[in-house]
Short mmCIF file of C-alpha atoms in Angstrom, two decimals:
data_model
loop_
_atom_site.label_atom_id
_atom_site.label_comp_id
_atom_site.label_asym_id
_atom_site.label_seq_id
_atom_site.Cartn_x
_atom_site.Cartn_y
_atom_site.Cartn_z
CA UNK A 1 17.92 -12.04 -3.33
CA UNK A 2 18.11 -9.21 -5.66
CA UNK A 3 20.27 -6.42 -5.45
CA UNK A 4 17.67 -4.14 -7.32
CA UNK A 5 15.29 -3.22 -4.36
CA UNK A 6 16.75 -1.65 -0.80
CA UNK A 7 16.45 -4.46 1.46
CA UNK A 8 15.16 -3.44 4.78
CA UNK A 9 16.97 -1.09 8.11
CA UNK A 10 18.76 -3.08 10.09
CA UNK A 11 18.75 -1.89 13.71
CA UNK A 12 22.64 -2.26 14.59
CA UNK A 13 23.76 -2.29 18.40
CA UNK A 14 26.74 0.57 18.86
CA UNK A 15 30.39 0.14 17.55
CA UNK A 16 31.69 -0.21 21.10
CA UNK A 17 29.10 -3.06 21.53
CA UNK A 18 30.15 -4.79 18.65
CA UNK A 19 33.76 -4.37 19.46
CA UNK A 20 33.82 -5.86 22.26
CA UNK A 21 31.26 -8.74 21.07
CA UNK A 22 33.90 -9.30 18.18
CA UNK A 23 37.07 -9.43 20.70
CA UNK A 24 34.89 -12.44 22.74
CA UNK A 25 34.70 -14.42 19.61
CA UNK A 26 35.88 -18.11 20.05
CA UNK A 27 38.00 -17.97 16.71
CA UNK A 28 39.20 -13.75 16.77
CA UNK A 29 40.26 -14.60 20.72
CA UNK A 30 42.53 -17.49 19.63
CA UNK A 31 44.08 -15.97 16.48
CA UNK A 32 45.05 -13.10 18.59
CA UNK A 33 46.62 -15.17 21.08
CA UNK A 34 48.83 -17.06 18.61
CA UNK A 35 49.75 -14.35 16.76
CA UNK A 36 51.30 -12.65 20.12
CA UNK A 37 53.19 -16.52 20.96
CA UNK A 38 54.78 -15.46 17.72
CA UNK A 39 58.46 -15.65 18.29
CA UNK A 40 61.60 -15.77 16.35
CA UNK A 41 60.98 -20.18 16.41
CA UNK A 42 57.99 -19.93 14.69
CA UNK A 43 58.16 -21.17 10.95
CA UNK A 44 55.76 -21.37 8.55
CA UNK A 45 55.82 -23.50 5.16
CA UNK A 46 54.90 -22.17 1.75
CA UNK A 47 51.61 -21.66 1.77
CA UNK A 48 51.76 -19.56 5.37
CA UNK A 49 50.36 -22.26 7.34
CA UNK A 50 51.89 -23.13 11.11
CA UNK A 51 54.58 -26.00 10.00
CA UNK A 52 53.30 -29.31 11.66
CA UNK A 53 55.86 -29.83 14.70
CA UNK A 54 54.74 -26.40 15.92
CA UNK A 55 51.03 -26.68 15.47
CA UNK A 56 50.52 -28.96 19.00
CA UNK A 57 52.32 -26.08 20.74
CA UNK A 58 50.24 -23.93 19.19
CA UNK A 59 47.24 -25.93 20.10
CA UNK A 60 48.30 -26.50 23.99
CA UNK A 61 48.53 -22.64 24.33
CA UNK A 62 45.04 -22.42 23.16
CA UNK A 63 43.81 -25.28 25.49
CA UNK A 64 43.01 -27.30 22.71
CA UNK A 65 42.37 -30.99 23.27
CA UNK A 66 41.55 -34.31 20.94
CA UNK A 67 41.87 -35.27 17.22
CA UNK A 68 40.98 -31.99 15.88
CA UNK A 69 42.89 -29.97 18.23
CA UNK A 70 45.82 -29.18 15.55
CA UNK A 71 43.18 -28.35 12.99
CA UNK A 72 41.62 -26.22 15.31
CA UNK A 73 45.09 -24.49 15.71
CA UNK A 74 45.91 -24.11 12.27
CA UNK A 75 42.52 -22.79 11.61
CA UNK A 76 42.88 -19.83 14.17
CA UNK A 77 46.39 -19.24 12.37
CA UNK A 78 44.63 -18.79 9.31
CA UNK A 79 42.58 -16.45 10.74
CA UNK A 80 45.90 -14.45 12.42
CA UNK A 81 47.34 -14.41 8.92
CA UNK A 82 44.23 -12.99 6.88
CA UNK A 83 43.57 -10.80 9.57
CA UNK A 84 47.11 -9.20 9.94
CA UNK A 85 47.31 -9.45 13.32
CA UNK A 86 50.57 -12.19 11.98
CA UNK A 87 52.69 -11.68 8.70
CA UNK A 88 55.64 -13.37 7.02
CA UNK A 89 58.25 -11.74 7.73
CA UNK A 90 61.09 -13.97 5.60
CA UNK A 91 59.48 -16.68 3.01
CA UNK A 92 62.56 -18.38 2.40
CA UNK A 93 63.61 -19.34 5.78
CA UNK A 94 59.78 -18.77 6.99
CA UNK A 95 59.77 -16.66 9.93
CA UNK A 96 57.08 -14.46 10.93
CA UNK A 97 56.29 -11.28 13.21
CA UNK A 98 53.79 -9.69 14.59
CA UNK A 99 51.45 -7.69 12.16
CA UNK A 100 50.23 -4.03 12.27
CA UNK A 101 46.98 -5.07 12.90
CA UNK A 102 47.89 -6.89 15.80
CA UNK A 103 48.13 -3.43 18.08
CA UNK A 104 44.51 -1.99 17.03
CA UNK A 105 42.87 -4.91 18.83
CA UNK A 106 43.42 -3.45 22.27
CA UNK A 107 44.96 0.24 21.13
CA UNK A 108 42.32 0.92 17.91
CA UNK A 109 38.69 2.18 17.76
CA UNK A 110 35.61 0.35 18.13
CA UNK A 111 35.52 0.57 14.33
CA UNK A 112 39.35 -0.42 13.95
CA UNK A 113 38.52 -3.89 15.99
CA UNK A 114 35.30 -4.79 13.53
CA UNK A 115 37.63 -3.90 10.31
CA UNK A 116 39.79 -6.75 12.18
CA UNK A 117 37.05 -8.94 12.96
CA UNK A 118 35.56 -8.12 9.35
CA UNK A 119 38.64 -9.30 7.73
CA UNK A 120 38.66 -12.73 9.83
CA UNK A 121 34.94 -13.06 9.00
CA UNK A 122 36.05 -13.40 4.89
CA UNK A 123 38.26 -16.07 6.00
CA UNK A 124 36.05 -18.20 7.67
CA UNK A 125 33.63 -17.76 5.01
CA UNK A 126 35.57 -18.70 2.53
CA UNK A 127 36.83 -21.58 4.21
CA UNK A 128 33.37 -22.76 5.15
CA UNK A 129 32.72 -23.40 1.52
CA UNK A 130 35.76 -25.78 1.02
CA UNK A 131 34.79 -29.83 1.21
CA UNK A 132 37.13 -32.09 3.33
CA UNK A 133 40.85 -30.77 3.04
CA UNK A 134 41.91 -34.60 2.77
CA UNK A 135 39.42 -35.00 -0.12
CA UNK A 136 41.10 -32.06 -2.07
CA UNK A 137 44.52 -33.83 -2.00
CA UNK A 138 43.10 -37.10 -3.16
CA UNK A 139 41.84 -34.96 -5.95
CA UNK A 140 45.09 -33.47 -7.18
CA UNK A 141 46.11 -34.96 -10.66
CA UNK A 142 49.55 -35.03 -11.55
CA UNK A 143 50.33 -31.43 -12.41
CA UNK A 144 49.27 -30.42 -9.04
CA UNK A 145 45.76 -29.17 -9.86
CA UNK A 146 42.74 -30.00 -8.00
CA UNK A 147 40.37 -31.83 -10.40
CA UNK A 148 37.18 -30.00 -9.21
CA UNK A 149 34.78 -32.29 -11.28
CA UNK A 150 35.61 -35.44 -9.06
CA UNK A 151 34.92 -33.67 -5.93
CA UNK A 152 31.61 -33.05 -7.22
CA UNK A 153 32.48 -29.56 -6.28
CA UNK A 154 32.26 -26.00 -7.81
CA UNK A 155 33.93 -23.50 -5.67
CA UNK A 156 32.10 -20.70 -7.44
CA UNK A 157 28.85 -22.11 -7.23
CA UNK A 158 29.57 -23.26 -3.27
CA UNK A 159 30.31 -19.85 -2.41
CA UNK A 160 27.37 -18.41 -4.22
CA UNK A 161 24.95 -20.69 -2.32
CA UNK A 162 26.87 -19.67 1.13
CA UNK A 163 26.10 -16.57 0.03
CA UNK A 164 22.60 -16.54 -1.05
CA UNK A 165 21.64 -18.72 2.30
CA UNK A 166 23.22 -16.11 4.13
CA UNK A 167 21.60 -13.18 2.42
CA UNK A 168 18.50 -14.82 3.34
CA UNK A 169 19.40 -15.34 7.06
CA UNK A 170 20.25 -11.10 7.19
CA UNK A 171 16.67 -10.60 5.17
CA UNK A 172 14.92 -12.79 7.59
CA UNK A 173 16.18 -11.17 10.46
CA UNK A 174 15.91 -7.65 9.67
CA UNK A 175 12.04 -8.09 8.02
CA UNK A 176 9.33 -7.11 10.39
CA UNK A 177 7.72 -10.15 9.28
CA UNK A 178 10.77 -11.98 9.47
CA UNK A 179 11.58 -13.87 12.91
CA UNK A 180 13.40 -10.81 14.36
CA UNK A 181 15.84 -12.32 16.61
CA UNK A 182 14.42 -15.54 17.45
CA UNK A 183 16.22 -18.95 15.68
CA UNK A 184 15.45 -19.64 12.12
CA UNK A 185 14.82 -23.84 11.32
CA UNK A 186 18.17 -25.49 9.52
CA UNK A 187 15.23 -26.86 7.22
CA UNK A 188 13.40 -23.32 6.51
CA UNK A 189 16.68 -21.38 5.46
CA UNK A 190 17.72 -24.86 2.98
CA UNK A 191 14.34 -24.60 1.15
CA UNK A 192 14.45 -20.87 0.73
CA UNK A 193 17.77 -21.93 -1.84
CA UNK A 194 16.07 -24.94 -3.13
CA UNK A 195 12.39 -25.04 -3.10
CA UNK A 196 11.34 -22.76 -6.58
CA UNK A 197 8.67 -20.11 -5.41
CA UNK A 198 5.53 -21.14 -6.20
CA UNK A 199 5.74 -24.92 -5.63
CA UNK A 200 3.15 -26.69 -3.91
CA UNK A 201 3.89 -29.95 -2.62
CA UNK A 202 8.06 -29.96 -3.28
CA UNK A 203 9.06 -33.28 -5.31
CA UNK A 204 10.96 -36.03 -3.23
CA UNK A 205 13.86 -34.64 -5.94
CA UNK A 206 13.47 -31.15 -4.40
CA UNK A 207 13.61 -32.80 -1.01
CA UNK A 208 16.45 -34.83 -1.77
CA UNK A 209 18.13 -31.77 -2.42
CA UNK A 210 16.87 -29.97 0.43
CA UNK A 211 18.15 -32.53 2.71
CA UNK A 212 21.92 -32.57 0.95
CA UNK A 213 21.99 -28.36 1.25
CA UNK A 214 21.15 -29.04 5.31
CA UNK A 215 23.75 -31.51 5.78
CA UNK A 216 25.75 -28.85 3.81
CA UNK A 217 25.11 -25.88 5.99
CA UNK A 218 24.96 -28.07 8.65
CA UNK A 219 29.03 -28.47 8.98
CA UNK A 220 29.21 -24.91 7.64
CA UNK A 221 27.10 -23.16 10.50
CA UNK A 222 29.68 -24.95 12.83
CA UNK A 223 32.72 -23.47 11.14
CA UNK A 224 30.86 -20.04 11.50
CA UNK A 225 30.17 -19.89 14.64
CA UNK A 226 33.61 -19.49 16.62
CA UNK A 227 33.77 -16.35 14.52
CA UNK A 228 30.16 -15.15 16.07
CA UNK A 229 28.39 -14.48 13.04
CA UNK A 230 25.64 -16.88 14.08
CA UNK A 231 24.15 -18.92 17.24
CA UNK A 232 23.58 -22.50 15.84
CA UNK A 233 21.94 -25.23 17.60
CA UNK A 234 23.48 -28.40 15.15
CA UNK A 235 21.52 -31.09 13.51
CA UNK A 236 20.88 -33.80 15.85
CA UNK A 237 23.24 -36.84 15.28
CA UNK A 238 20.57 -39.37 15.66
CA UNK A 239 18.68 -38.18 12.59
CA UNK A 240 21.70 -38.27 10.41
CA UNK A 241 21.73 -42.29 11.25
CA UNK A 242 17.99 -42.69 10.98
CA UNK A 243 18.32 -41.03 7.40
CA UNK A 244 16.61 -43.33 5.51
CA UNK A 245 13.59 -43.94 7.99
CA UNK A 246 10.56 -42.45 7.29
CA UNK A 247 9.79 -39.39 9.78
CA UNK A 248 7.07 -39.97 12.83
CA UNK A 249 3.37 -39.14 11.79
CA UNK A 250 1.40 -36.97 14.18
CA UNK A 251 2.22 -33.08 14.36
CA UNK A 252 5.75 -31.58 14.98
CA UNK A 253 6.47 -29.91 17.86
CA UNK A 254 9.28 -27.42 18.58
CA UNK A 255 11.38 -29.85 19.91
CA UNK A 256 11.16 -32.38 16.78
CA UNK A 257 12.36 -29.22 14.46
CA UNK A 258 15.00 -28.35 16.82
CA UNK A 259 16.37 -31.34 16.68
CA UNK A 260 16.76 -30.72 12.58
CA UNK A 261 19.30 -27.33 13.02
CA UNK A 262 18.61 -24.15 14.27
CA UNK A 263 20.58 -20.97 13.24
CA UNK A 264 20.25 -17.39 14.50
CA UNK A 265 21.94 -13.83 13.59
CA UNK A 266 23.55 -12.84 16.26
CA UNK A 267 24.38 -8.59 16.58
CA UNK A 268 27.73 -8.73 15.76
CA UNK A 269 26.70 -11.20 12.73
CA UNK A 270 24.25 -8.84 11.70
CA UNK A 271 26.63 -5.94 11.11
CA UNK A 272 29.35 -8.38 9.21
CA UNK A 273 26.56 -9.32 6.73
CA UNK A 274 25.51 -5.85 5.94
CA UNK A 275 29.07 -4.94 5.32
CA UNK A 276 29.64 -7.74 2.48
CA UNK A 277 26.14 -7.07 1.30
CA UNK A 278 27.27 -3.25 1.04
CA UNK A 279 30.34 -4.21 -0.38
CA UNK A 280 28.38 -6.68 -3.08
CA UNK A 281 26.51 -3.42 -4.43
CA UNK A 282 23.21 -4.02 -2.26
CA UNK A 283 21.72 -1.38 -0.84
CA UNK A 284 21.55 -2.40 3.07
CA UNK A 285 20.48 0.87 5.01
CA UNK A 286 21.13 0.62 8.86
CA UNK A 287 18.41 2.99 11.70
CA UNK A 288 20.21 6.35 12.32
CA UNK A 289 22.01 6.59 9.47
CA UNK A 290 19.63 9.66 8.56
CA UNK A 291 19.60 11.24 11.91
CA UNK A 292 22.50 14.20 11.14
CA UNK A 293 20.76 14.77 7.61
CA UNK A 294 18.36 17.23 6.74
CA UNK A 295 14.39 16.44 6.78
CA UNK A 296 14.21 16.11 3.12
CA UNK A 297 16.52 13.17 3.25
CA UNK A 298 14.60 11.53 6.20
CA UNK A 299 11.00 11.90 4.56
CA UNK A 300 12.41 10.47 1.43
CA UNK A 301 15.05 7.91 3.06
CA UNK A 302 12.44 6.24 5.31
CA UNK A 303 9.67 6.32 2.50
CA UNK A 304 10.54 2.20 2.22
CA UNK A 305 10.95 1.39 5.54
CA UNK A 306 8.51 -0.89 7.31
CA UNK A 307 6.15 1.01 10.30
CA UNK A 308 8.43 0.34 13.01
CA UNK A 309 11.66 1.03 11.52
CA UNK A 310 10.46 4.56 10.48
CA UNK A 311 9.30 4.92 13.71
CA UNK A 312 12.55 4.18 15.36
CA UNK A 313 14.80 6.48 12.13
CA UNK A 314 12.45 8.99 13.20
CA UNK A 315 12.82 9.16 16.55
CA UNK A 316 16.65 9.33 16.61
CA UNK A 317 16.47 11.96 14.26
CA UNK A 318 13.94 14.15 16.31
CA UNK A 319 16.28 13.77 19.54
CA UNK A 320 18.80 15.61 17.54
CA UNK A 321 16.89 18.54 17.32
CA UNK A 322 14.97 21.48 19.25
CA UNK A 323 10.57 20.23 18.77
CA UNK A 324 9.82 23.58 17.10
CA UNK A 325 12.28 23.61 14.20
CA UNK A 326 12.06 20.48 13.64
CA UNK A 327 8.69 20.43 13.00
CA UNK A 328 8.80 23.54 10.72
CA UNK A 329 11.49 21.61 8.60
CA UNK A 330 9.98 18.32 8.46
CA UNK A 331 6.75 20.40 6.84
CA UNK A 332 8.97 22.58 4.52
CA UNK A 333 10.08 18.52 3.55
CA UNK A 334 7.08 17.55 2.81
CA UNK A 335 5.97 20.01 0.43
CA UNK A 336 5.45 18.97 -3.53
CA UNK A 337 3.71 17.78 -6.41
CA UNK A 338 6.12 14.85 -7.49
CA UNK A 339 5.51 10.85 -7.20
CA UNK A 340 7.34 10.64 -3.91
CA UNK A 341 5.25 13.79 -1.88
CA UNK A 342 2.05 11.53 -0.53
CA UNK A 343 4.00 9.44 1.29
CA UNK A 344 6.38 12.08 2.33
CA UNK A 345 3.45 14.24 3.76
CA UNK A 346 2.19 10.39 5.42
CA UNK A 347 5.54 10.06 6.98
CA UNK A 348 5.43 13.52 7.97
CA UNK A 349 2.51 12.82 9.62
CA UNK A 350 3.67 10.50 11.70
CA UNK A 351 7.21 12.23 12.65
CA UNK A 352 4.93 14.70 13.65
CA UNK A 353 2.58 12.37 16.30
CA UNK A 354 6.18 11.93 18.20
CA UNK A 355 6.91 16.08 18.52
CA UNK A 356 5.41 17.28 21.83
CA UNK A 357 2.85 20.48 21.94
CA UNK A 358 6.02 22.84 22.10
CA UNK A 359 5.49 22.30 17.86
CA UNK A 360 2.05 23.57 18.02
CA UNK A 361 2.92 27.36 16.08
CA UNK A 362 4.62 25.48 13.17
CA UNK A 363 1.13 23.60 12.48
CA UNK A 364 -0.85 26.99 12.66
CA UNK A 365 1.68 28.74 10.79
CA UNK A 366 0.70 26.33 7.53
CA UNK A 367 -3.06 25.72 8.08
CA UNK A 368 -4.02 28.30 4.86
CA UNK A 369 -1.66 26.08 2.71
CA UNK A 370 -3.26 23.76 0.36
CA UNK A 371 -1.04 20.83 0.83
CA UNK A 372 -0.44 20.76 4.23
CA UNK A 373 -3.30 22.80 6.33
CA UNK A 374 -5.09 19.47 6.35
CA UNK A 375 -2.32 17.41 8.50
CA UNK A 376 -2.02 20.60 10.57
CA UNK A 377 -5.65 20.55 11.73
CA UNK A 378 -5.25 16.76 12.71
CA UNK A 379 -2.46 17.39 14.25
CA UNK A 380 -3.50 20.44 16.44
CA UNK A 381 -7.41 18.63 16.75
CA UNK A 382 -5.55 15.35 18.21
CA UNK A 383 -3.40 17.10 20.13
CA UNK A 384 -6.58 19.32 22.06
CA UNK A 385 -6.05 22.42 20.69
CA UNK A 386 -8.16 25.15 20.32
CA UNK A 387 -9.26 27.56 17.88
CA UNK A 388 -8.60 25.49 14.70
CA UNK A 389 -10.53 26.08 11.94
CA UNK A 390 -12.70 23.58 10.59
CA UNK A 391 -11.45 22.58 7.15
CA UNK A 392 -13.34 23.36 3.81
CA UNK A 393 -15.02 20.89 1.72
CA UNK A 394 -12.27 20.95 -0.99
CA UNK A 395 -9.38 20.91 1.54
CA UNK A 396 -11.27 17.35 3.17
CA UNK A 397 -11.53 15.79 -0.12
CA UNK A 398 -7.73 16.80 -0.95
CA UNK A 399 -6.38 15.35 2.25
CA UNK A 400 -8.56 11.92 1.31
CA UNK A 401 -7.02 11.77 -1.98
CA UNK A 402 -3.73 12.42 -1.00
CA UNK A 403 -3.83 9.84 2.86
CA UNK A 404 -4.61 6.69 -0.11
CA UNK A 405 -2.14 7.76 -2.86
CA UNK A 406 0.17 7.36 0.55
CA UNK A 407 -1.24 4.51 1.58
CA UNK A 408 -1.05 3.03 -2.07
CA UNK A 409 2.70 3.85 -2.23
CA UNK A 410 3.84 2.84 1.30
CA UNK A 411 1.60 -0.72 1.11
CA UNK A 412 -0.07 -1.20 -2.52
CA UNK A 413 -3.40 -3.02 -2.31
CA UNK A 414 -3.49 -3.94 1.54
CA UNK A 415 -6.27 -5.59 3.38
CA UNK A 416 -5.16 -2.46 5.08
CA UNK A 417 -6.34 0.11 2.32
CA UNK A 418 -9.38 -2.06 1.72
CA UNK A 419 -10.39 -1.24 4.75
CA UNK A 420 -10.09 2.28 4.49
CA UNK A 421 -11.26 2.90 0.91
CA UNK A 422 -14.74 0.98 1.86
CA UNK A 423 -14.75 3.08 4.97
CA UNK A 424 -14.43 6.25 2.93
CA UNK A 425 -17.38 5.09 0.46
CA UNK A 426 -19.58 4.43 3.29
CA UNK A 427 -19.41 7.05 5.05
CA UNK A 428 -19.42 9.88 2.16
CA UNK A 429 -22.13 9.97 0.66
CA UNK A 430 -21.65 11.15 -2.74
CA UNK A 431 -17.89 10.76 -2.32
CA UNK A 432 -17.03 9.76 -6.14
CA UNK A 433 -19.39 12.83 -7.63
CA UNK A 434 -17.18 15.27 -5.89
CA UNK A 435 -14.09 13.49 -5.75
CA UNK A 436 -12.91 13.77 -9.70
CA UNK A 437 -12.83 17.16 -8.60
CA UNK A 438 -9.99 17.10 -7.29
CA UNK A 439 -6.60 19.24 -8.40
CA UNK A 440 -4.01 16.42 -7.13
CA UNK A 441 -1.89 14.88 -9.52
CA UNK A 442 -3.21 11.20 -8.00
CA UNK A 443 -6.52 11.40 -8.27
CA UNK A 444 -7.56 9.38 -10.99
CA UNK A 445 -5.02 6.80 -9.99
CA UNK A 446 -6.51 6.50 -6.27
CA UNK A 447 -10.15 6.46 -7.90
CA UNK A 448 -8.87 3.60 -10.14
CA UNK A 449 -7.43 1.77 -7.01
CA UNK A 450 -10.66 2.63 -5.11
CA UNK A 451 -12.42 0.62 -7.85
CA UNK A 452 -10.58 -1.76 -8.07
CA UNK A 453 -9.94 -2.73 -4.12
CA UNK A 454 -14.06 -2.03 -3.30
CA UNK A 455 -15.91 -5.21 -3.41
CA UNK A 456 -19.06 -3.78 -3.72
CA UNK A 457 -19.52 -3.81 -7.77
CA UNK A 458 -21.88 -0.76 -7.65
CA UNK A 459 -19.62 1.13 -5.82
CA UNK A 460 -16.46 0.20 -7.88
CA UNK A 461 -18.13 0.77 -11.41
CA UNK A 462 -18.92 4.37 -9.71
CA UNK A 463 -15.19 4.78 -8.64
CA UNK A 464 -13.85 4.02 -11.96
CA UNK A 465 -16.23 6.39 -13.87
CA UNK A 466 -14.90 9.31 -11.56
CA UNK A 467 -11.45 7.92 -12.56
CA UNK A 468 -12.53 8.54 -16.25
CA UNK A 469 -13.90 11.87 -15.50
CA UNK A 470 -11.24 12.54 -13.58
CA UNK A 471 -8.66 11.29 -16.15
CA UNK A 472 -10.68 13.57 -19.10
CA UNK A 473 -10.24 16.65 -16.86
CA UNK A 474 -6.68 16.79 -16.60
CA UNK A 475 -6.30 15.72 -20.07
CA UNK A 476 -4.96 12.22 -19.74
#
């Protein structure tokens, strides 16, 4: 995933939502509660961890049973620790007390609690990408090092892969094409790290690897749910026995790729990932983050976003404000000559389909200028007004040029844009005479795109010979 591009809006539930999401967490829920059976007993060894004769205490307060119930335990102490809601207080003798962070989980903010939960999340992480602890101390050489290369294990590249599969989880979930909030398949999300793009028919190497990175993710989904980043259905035990069998022929139904892992983003998972992905230098923008800024900043901000997250941006931002001045500012916006100004007048447009007829006197009041009358008599002619004045020939072929250069900004060549460029050609006769004409600062690039999107050969060779023309008039 590259850090280049903005990745898409997230829509995040409220703070208090979260908060209180984050405070039912399996692994949050039992850190908190050992941190507060914290007493003036309670030692710790060197390395802060619960010494052993205390951790089946610890785990009988938590209601922990069976073989893993100390580990269990310890791992919700690690989490107290991280977290602060627990801190050393003497390293020599090992005594602890409560930490400062302890008090914010019932007397902070919403935003106080998710700093908390935040700060448990990196733990888990972290420790999510660490093989079998017994393995590590098999692996210590005589110095007390961990000799990394007989593990088979580097940490830096384990945590980079964490990472990248759970970048792609976040992307997944918050593309409109993406799966939205239904599960993602254990095998799907493995590919996406393995598989390179482009492959056709993946190598049995490829899949060899694919199938070690889902056993992989497999044991560290598990770890990460207690914290609530995700929902995960695990890989069926069965299949890891059956291994080496060859799969059933006949088609796969929902069931058989269930049965293979299934992971989902939760809410409160959602907003964890965007922090770290801030915090990594992404850019990660989240709906209603524009709704207290000006117009200018909305019409440029949502410019990226997919159709429906505009939509939504939009919409918080217009319930901020009074219909009339809002729509006089979102057309002062959407003014200009520049790169950007096509698809801010498109996006314009749009805000402007969700303001009510109490708008209607901003629209009049700019249907003489040359960039914006056009919009303004859709608007008003949509909307059943009366009165509006039928637009002039050079004014029509303006608003044409200007709707694709949108259209080729917001979606490039789209079946889309196809669509509308043959439509255009078919029903203007003459279109590509007249349109060279016109004084936009896209129009030999839209007459180029015309050309090249029309499958009609006649018609394209006609569309880039108005580019040319068009080009030539303007000097370039």
């Amino acid at each position: 995933m590259s850090d280049s591009a903005p990745l898409p809006p997230v829509r995040l539930r409220s703070e208090a939502e979260l908060a209180l999401a984050a405070l039912s967490t399996p692994l949050l829920s039992r850190a908190a509660r050992l941190a507060r059976w914290a007493g003036p007993d309670t030692r710790v060894d060197a390395g802060g961890e619960l010494v052993e004769e205390q951790l089946p205490a610890a785990a009988e307060l938590l209601g922990l049973t069976g073989d893993d119930a100390a580990a269990y335990a310890g791992e919700a102490w690690r989490v107290a620790l991280d977290a602060g809601l627990v801190e050393i207080a003497d390293e020599e003798t090992g005594t602890v007390a409560a930490g400062e962070e302890l008090t914010l989980l019932t007397g902070g903010s919403p935003r106080d609690v998710l700093a908390v939960w935040q700060a448990a999340l990196e733990t888990v992480i972290a420790d999510a990408s660490v093989p079998d602890l017994d393995a590590i101390v098999d692996a210590l050489d005589e110095g007390g090092e961990v000799d990394f290369s007989s593990l088979g294990w580097d940490p830096e590249a384990e945590a980079d892969f964490l990472d990248g599969v759970l970048g792609n989880l976040y992307l997944l979930a918050v593309s409109e094409s993406g799966p939205g909030e239904a599960p993602v398949p254990l095998p799907a999300l493995a590919a996406s790290m393995i598989v390179p793009s482009g492959m056709g028919e993946p190598t049995n190497d490829v899949l060899e690897q694919v199938s070690d990175a889902m056993m992989r993710l497999d044991d560290q989904f598990r770890a990460l749910e207690p914290i609530g980043l995700v929902e995960y259905q695990p890989v069926d035990e069965a299949l890891m026995g059956d291994a080496e069998e060859e799969p059933a022929a006949g088609p796969v139904g929902e069931a058989d790729v269930a049965r293979y892992g299934m992971v989902r983003l939760t809410p409160l998972g959602a907003y964890g990932l965007r922090a770290r992905l801030l915090e990594a230098g992404f850019e990660a923008p989240a709906v209603g983050e524009l709704a207290d800024k000006g117009a200018d900043a909305l019409l440029d901000g949502t410019s990226g976003f997919p159709q429906g997250a505009a939509q939504a941006e939009t919409e918080q931002w217009l319930a901020r404000r009074e219909p009339l001045p809002a729509a006089r500012e979102l057309l002062a916006a959407a003014r200009g000559e520049d790169a950007g100004a096509p698809l801010r007048r498109l996006r314009c447009q749009q805000a402007l389909s969700l303001v009510g007829p109490e708008a209607e006197p901003a629209l009049r009041e700019v249907l003489d200028d040359p960039e914006l009358g056009g919009l303004a008599r859709v608007w008003l002619t949509e909307g059943g007004a009366l009165d509006v004045p039928a637009p002039s020939q050079d004014m029509i072929f303006w608003l044409t040029i200007d709707t694709v250069a949108a259209q080729l900004a917001a979606e490039g060549n789209s079946e889309e844009l196809q669509a509308l460029v043959e439509g255009l050609a078919r029903q203007h006769a003459g279109f590509f005479a007249e349109a060279w004409r016109v004084d936009h600062p896209d129009t030999a690039d839209v007459l180029e795109a015309m050309g090249r999107l029309h499958p009609d050969k006649k018609v394209a060779k006609e569309a880039r010979k108005a580019a040319f023309k068009a080009r030539s008039q303007h000097g370039g």
